[in-house]
mmCIF file of C-alpha atoms and ligand atoms in Angstrom:
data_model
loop_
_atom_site.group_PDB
_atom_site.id
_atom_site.type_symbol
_atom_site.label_atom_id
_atom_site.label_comp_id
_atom_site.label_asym_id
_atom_site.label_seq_id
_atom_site.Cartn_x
_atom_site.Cartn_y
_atom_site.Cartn_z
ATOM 1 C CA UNK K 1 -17.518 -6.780 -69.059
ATOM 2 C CA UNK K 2 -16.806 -6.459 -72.834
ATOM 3 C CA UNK K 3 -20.258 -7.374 -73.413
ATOM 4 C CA UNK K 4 -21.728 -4.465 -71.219
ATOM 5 C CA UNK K 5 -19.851 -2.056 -72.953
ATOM 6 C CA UNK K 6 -21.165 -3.370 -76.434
ATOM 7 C CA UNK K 7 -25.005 -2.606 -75.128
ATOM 8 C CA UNK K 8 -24.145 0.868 -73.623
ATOM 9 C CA UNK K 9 -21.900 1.721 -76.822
ATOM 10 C CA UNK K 10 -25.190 0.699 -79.142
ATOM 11 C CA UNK K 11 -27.230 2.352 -76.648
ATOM 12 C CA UNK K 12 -25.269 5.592 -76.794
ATOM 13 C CA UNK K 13 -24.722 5.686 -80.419
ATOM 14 C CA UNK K 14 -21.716 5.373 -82.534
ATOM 15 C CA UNK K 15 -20.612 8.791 -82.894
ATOM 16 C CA UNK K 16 -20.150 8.744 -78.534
ATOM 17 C CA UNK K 17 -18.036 4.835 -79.068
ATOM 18 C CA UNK K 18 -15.226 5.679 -79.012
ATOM 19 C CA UNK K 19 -15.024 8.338 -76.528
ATOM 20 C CA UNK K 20 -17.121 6.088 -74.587
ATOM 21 C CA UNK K 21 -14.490 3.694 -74.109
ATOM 22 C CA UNK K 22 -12.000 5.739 -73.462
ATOM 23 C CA UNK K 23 -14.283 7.250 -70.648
ATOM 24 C CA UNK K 24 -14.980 4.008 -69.194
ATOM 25 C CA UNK K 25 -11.013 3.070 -69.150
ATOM 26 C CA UNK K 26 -9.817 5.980 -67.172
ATOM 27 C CA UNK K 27 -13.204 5.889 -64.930
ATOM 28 C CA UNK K 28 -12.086 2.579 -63.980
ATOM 29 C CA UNK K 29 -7.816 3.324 -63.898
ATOM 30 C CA UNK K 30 -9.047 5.908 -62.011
ATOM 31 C CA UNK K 31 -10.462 4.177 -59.277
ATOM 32 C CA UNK K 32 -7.838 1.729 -58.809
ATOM 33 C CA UNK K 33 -5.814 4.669 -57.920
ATOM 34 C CA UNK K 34 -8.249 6.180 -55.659
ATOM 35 C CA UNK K 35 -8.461 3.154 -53.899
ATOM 36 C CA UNK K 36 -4.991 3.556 -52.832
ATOM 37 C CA UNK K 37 -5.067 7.007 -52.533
ATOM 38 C CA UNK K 38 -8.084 8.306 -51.509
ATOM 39 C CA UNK K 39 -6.971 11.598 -49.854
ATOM 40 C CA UNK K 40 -5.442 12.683 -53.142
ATOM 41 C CA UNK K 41 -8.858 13.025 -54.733
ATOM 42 C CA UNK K 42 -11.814 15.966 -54.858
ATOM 43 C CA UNK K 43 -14.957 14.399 -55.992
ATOM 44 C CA UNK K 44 -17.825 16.720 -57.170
ATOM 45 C CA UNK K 45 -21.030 15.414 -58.316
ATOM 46 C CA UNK K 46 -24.743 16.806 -57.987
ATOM 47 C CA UNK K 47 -27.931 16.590 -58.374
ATOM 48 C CA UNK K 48 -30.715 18.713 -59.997
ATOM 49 C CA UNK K 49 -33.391 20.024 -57.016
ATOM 50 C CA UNK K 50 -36.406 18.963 -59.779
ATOM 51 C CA UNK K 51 -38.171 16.408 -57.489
ATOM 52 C CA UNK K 52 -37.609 13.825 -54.560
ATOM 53 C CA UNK K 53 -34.898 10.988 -54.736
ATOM 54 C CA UNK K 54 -35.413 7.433 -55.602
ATOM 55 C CA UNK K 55 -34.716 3.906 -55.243
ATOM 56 C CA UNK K 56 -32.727 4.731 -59.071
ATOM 57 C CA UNK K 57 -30.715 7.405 -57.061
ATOM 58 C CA UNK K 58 -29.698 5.442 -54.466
ATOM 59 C CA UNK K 59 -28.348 2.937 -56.013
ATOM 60 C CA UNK K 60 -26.821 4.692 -59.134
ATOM 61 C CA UNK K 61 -24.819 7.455 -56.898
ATOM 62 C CA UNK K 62 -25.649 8.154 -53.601
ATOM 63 C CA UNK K 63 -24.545 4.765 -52.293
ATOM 64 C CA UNK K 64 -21.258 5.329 -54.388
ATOM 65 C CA UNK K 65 -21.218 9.153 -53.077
ATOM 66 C CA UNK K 66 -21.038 7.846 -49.469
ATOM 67 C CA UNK K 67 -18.467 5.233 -50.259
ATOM 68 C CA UNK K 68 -16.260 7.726 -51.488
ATOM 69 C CA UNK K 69 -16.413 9.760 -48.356
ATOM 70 C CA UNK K 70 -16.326 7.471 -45.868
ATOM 71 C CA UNK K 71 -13.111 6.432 -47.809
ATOM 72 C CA UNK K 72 -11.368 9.997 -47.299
ATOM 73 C CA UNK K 73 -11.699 11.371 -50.585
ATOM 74 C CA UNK K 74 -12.651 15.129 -49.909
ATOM 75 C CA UNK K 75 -16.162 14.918 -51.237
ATOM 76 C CA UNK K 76 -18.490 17.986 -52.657
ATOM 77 C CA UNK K 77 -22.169 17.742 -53.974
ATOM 78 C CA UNK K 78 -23.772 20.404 -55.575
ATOM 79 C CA UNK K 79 -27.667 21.065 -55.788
ATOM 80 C CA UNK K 80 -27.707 21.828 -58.926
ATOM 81 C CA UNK K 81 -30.664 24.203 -58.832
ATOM 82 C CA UNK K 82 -29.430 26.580 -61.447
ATOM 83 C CA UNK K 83 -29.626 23.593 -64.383
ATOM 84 C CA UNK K 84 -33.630 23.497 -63.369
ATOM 85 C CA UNK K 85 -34.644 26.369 -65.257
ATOM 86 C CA UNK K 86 -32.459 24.889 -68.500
ATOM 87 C CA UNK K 87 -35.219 22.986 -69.890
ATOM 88 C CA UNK K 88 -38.879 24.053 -67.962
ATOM 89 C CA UNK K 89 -40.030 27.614 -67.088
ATOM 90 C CA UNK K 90 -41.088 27.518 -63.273
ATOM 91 C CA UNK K 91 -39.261 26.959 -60.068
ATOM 92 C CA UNK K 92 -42.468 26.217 -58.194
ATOM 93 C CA UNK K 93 -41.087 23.825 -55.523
ATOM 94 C CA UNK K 94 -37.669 24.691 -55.392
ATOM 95 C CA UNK K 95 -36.797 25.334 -51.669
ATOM 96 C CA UNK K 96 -39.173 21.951 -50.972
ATOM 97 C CA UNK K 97 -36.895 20.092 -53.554
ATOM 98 C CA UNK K 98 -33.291 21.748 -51.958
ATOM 99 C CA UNK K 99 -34.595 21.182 -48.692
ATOM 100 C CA UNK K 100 -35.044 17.294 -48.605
ATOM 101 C CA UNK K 101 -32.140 16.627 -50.805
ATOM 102 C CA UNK K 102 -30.096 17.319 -47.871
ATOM 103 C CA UNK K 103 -32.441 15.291 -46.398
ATOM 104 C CA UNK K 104 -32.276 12.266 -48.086
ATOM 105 C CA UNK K 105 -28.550 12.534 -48.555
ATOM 106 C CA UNK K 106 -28.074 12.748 -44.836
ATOM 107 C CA UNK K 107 -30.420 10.217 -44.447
ATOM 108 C CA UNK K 108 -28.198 7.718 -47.047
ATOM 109 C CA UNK K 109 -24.927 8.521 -44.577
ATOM 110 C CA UNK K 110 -24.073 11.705 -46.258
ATOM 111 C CA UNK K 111 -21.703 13.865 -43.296
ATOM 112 C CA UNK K 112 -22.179 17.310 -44.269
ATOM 113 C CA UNK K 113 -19.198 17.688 -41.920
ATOM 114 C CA UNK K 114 -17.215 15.808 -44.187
ATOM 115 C CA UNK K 115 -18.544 16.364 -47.475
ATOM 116 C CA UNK K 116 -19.619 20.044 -48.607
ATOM 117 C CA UNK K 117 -23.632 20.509 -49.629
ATOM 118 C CA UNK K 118 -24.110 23.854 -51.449
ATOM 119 C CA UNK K 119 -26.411 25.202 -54.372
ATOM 120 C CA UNK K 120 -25.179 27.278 -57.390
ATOM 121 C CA UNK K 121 -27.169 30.732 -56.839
ATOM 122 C CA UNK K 122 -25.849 30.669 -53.521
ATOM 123 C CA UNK K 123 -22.381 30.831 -54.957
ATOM 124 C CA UNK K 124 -21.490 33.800 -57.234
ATOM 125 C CA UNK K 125 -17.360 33.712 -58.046
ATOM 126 C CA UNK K 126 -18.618 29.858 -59.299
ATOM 127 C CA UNK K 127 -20.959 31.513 -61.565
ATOM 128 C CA UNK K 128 -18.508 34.045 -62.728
ATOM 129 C CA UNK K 129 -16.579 31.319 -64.248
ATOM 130 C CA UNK K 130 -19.005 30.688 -66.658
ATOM 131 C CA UNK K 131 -17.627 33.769 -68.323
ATOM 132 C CA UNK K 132 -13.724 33.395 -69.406
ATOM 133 C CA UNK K 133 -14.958 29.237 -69.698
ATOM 134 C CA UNK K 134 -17.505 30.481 -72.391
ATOM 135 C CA UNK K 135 -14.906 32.180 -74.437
ATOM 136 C CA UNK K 136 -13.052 28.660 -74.609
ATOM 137 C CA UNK K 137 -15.721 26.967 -76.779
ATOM 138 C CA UNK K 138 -17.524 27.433 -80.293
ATOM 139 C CA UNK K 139 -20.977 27.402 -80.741
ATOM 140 C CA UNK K 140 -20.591 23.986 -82.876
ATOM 141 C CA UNK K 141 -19.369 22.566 -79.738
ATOM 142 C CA UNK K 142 -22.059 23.262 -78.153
ATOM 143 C CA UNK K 143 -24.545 22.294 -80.285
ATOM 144 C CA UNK K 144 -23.016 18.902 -80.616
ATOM 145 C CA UNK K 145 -23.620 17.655 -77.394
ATOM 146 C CA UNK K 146 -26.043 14.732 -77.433
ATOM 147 C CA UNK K 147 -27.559 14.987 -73.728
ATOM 148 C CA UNK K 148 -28.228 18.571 -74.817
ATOM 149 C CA UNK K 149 -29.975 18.111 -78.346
ATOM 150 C CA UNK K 150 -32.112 15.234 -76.572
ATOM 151 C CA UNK K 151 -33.075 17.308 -73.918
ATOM 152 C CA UNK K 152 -34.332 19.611 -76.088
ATOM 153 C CA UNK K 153 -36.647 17.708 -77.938
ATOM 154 C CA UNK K 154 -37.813 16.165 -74.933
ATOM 155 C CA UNK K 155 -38.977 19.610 -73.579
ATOM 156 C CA UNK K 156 -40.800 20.424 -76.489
ATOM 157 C CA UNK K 157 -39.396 23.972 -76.070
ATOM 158 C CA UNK K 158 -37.295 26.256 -78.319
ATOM 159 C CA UNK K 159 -33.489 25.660 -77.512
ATOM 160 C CA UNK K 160 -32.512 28.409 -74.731
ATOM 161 C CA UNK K 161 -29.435 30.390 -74.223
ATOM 162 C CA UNK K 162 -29.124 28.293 -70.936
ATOM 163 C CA UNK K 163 -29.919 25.020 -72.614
ATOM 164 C CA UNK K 164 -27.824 25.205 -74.937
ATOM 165 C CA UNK K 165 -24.564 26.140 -72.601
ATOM 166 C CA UNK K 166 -25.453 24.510 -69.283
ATOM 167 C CA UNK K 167 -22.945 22.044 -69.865
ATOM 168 C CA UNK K 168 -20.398 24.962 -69.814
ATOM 169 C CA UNK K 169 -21.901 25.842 -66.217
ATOM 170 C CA UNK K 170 -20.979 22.000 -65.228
ATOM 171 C CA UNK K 171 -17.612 22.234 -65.984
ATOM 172 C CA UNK K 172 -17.963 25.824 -63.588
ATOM 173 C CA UNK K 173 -19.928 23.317 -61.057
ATOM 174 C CA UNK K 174 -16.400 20.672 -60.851
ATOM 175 C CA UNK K 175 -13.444 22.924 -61.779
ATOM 176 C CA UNK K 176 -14.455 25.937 -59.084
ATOM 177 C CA UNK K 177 -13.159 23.248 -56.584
ATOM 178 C CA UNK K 178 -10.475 22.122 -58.580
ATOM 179 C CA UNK K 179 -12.678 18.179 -58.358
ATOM 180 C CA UNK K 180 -10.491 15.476 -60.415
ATOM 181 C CA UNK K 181 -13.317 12.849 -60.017
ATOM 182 C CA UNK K 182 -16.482 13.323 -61.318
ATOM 183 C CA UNK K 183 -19.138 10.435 -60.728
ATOM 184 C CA UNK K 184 -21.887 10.736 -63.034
ATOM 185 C CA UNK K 185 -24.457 8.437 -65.463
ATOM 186 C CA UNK K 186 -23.330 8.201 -69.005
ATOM 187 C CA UNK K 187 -25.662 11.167 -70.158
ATOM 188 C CA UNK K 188 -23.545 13.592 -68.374
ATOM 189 C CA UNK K 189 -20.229 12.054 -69.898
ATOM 190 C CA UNK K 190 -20.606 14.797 -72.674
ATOM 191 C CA UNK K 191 -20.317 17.450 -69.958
ATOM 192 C CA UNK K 192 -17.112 16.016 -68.163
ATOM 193 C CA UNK K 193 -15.492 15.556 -71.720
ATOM 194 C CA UNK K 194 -16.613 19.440 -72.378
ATOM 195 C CA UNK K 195 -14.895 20.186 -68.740
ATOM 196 C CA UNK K 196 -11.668 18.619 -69.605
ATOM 197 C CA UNK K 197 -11.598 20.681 -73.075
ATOM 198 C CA UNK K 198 -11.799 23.743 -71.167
ATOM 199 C CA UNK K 199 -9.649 22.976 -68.273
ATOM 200 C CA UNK K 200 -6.749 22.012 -70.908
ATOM 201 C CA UNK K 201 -7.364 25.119 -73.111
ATOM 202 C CA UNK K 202 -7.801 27.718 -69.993
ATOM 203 C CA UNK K 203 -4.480 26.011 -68.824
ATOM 204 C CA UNK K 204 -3.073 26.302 -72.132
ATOM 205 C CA UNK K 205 -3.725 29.854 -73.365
ATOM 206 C CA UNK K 206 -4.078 31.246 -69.720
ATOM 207 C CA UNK K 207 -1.924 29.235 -67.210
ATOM 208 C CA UNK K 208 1.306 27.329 -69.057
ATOM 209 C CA UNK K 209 3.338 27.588 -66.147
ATOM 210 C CA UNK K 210 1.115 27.170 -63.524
ATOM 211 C CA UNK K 211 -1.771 25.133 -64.526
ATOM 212 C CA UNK K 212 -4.901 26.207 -62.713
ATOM 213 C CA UNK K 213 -7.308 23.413 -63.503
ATOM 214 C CA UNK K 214 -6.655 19.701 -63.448
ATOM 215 C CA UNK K 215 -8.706 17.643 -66.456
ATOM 216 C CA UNK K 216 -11.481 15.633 -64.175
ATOM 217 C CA UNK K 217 -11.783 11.960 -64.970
ATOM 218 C CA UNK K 218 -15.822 10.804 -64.996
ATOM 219 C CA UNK K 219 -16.280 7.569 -62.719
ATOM 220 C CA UNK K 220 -19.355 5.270 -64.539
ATOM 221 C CA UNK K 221 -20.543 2.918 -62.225
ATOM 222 C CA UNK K 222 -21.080 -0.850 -62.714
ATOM 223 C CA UNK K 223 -24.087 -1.238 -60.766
ATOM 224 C CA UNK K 224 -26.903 -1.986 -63.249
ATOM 225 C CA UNK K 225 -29.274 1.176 -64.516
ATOM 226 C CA UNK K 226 -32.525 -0.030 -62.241
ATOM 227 C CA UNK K 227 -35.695 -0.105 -64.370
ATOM 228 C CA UNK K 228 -38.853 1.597 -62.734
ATOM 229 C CA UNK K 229 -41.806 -0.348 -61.927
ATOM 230 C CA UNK K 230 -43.158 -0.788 -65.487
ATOM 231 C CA UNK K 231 -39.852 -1.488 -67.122
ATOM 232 C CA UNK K 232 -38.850 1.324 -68.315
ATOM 233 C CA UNK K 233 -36.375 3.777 -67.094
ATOM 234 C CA UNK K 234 -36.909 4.924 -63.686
ATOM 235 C CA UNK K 235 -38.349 8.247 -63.836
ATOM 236 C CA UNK K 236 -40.323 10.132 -61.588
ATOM 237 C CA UNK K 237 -42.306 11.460 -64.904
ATOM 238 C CA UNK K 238 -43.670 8.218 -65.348
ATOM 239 C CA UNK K 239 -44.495 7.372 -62.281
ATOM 240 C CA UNK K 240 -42.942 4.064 -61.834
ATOM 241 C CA UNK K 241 -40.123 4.960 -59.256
ATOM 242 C CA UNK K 242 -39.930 4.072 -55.549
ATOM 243 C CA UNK K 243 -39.362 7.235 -53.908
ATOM 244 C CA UNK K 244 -36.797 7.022 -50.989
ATOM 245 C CA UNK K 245 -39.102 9.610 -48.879
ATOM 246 C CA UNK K 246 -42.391 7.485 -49.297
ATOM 247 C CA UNK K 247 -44.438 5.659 -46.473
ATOM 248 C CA UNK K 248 -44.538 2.046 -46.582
ATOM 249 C CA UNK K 249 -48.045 2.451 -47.674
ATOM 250 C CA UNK K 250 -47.480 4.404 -50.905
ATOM 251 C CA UNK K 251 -45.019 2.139 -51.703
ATOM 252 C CA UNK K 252 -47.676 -0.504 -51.667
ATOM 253 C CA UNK K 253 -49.677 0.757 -53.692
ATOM 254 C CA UNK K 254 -47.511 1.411 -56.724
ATOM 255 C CA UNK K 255 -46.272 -2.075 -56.577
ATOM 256 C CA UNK K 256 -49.307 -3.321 -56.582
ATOM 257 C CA UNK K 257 -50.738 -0.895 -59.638
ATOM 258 C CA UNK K 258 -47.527 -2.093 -61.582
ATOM 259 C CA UNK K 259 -48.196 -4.406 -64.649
ATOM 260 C CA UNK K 260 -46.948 -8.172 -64.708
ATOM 261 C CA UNK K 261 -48.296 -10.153 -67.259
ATOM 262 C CA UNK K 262 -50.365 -13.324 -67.556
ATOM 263 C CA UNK K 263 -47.572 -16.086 -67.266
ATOM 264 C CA UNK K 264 -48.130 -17.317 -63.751
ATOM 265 C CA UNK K 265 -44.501 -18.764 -63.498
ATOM 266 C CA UNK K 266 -42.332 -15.952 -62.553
ATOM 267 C CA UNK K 267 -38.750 -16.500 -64.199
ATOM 268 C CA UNK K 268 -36.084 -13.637 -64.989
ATOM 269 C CA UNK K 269 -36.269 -12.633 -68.127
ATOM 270 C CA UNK K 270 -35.749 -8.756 -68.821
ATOM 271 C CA UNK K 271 -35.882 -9.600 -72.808
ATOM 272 C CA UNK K 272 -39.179 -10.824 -73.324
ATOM 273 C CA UNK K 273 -40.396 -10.106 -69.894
ATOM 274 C CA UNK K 274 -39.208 -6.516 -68.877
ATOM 275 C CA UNK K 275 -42.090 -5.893 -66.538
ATOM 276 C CA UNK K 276 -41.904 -8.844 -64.414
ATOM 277 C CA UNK K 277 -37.620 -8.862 -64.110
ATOM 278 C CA UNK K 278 -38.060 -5.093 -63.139
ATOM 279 C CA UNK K 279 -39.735 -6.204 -60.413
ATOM 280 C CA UNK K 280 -37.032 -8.844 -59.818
ATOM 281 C CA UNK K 281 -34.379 -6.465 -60.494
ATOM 282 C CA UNK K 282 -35.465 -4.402 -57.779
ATOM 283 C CA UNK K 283 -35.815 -6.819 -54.986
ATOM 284 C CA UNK K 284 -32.471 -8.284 -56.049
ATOM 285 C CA UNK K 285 -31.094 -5.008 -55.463
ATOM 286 C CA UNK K 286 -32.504 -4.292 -51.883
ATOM 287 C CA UNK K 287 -31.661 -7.953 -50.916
ATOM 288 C CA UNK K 288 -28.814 -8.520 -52.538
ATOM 289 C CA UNK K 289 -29.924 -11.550 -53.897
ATOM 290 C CA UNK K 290 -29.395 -12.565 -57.680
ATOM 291 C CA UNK K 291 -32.767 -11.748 -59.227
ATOM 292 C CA UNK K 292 -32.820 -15.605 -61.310
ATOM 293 C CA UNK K 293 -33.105 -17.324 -57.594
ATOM 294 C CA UNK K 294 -35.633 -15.179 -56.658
ATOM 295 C CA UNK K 295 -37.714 -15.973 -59.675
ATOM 296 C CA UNK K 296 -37.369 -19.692 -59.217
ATOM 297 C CA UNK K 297 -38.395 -19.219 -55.410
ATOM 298 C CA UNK K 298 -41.509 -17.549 -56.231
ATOM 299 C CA UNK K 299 -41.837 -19.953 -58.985
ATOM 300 C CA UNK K 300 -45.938 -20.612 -60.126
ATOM 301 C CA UNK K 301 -46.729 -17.588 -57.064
ATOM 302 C CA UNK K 302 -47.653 -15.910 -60.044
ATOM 303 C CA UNK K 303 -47.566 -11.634 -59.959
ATOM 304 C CA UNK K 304 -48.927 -11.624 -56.833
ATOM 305 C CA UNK K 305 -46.638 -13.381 -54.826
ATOM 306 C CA UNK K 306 -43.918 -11.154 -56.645
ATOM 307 C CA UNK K 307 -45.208 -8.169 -55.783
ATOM 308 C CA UNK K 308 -45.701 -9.555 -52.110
ATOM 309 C CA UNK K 309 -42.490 -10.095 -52.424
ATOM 310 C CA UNK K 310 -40.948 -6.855 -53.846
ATOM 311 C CA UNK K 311 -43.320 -4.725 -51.637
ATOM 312 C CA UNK K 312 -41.893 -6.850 -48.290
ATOM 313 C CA UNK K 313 -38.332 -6.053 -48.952
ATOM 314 C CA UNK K 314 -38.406 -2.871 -50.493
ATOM 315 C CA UNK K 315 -40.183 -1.352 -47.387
ATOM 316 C CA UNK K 316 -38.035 -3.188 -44.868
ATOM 317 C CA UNK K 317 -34.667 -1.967 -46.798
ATOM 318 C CA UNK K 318 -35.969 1.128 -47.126
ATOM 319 C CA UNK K 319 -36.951 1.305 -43.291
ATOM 320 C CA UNK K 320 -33.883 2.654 -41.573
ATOM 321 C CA UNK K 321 -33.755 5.010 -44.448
ATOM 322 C CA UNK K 322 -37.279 6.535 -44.500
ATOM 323 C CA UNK K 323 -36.948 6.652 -39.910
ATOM 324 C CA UNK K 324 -33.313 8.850 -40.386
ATOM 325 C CA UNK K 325 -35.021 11.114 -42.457
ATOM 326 C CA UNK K 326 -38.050 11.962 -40.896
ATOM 327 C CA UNK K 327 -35.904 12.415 -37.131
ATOM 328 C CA UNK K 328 -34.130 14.738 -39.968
ATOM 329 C CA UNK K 329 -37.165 16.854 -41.429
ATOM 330 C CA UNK K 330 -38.787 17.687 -37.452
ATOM 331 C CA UNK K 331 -35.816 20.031 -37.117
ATOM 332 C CA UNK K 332 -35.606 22.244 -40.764
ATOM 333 C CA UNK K 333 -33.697 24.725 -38.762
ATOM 334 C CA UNK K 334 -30.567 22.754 -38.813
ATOM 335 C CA UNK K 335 -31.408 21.717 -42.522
ATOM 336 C CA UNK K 336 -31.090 24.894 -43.384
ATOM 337 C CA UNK K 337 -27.834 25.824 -41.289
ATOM 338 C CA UNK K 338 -26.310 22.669 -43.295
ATOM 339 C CA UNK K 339 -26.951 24.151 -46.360
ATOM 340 C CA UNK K 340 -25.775 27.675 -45.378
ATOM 341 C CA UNK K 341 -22.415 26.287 -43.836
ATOM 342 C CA UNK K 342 -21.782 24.539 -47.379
ATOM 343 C CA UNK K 343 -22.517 27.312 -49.533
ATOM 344 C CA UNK K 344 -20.209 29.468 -46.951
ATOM 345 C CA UNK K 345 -17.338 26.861 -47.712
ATOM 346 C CA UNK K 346 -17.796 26.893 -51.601
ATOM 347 C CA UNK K 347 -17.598 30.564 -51.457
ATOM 348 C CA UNK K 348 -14.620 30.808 -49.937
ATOM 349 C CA UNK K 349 -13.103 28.028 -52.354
ATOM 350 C CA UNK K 350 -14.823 29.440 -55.246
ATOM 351 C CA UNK K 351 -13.616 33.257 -54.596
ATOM 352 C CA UNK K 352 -9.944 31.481 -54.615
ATOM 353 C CA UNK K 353 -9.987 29.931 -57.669
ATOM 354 C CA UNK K 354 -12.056 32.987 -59.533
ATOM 355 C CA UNK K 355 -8.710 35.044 -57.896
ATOM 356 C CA UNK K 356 -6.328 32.854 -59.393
ATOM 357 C CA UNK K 357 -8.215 32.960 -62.792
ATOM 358 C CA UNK K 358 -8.027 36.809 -62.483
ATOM 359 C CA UNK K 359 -4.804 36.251 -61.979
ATOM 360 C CA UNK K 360 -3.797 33.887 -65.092
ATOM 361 C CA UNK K 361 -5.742 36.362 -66.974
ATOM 362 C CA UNK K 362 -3.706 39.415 -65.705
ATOM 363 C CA UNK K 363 -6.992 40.891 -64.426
ATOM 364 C CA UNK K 364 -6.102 42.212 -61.214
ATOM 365 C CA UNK K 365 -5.769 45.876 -61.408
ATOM 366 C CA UNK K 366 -7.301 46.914 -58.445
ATOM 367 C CA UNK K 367 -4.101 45.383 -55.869
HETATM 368 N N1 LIG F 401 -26.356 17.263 -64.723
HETATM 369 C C1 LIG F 401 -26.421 16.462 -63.524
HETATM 370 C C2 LIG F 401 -27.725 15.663 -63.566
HETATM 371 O O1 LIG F 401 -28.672 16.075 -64.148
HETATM 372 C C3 LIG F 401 -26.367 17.275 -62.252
HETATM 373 C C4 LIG F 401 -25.108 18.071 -62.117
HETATM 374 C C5 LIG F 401 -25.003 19.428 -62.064
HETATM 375 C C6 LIG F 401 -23.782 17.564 -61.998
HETATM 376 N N2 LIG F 401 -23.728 19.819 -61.939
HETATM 377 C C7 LIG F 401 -22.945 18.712 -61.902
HETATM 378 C C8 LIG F 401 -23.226 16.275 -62.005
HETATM 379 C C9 LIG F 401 -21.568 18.558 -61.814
HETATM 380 C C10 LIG F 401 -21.849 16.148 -61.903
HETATM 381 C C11 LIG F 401 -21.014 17.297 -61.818
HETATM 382 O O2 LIG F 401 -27.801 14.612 -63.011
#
């Protein structure tokens, strides 16, 4: 355990260490307590409508999303379709994107009668918090967020006004329903720590005797970040990622196109052989099988029998999956009614909490 934390803290960077750890201490006091009291926690977390979901998805949060529901937390995912326009200038796709998220989250055992699906444009009082939250940072805040500067030079683009204060709109996205668990990858752990700032100061200068806003712990998860096909990060701009929605076909394929290399004795060894243990990596995941016995199975099979392998028991875990959701996408109607019964619930909670805001802030003139 202590060693994991020494490669994410390296991988993070020192300035993020300390905080890191911290982070990772209440994500995981946290849990212990949610274990025994799951109906005493609101979990938000979300997902930006950029693309389809993947095999990296699944098994970084939706399988942890689903967890949390079926364990009777009360559970709330935002579509994050608002943060898509932060760092590229089209929305070409959108409504395709929006559309089979709910898709694929349904499909992964998501109840959208137990846990609320809604998009930010759909919900305006969540938006208006953006404004009094604003007014609770300084620009050099801002500007010091990591996951912000990198995404900027990533997009090649000047920094935008939205950019730049997006994280400001996440801490809109978790404290509009009042969420006090936030599960998220360690590149959002910037935004939860920015949410927590301005929960305490709104509470603080606005709301002493009645605080509004509780301070949201993040939840990391354990499970191993899966590599894509090629060993790097899965991404779906590199086109190594096993998309949940593909045919058993396509999934072929890309196996097959992925590099090995010329040692015909598979063993697991993501150091010097990062290609080859993605591959392991991956069908350890969907089996549930340590990735080291696979290797030795396979033995002098050579990249071919690996990606036999992989290809097998990627499609057949992904089978159940891939049926649910297309039974899902012949009826779009009801896809759509799912998302407008969500966004109708986060309105209602939203216009509360933008009330009692107006409130703290003695802005209600007009009752
Ligand atoms: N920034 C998150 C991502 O890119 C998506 C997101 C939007 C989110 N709003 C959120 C995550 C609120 C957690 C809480 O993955």
């Amino acid at each position: 355990m202590a060693e994991a934390h020494e490669a994410r803290l390296t991988a993070a960077g020192n300035e993020m260490s300390a905080s890191f750890l911290a982070a990772k201490k209440r994500s995981d006091e946290t849990l212990a307590k949610l274990e025994e009291n799951p109906g005493k926690f609101t979990m938000l977390t979300g997902d930006r409508p950029t693309g389809r979901l993947h095999l990296g998805h699944f098994f970084g949060s939706i399988k942890e999303r689903v967890a949390m529901q079926n364990r009777g937390v009360n559970t709330n995912i935002i579509i994050a379709d608002y943060q898509v326009i932060t760092d590229r200038d089209t929305t070409e796709h959108i409504d395709d994107n929006v559309l089979n998220l709910v898709i694929d989250y349904m499909a992964a055992g998501i109840d959208p009668e137990r846990t609320m699906i809604f998009t930010h444009s759909a919900i305006p009082a969540e938006n208006q918090l953006m404004l009094p939250f604003l007014s609770l940072v300084t620009e050099a805040e801002l500007h010091r967020n990591p996951t912000v500067k990198s995404e900027m030079e990533s997009s090649g683009h000047a920094l935008t006004g939205l950019l730049l204060t997006y994280p400001v709109h996440q801490a809109c996205d978790i404290l509009f329903c009042k969420a006090n668990v936030v599960p998220i990858g360690k590149d959002n752990l910037p935004h939860v720590e920015i949410t927590r700032t301005i929960a305490r100061r709104f509470n603080e200068r606005y709301a002493k005797k009645n605080p509004i806003f509780p301070e949201p712990a993040a939840i990391l998860s354990d499970a191993p970040e899966i590599p894509g096909l090629d060993g790097r990060k899965m991404s779906k701009s590199y086109g190594n990622s096993i998309m949940l929605g593909a045919t058993a076909e396509e999934t072929a394929k890309l196996i097959k196109k992925s590099p090995t290399d010329s040692d015909r004795n598979i063993t697991f060894d993501p150091e010097n052989r990062p290609q080859v243990a993605a591959l392991l990596t991956t069908a350890g995941l969907v089996t549930g099988r340590d990735p080291a016995e696979i290797a030795e199975e396979i033995g002098n099979g050579g990249g071919g029998a690996l990606k036999a392998y992989v290809t097998e028991s990627v499609n057949e875990f992904l089978a159940p999956h891939r049926e649910r959701r297309e039974e899902l996408a012949k009826d779009m109607d009801t896809i759509r009614d799912i998302l407008h019964d969500g966004n109708r619930r986060a309105n209602a909670i939203a216009n509360e909490t933008l009330d009692q805001v107006r409130e703290a802030m003695g802005m209600r003139y007009d009752r």
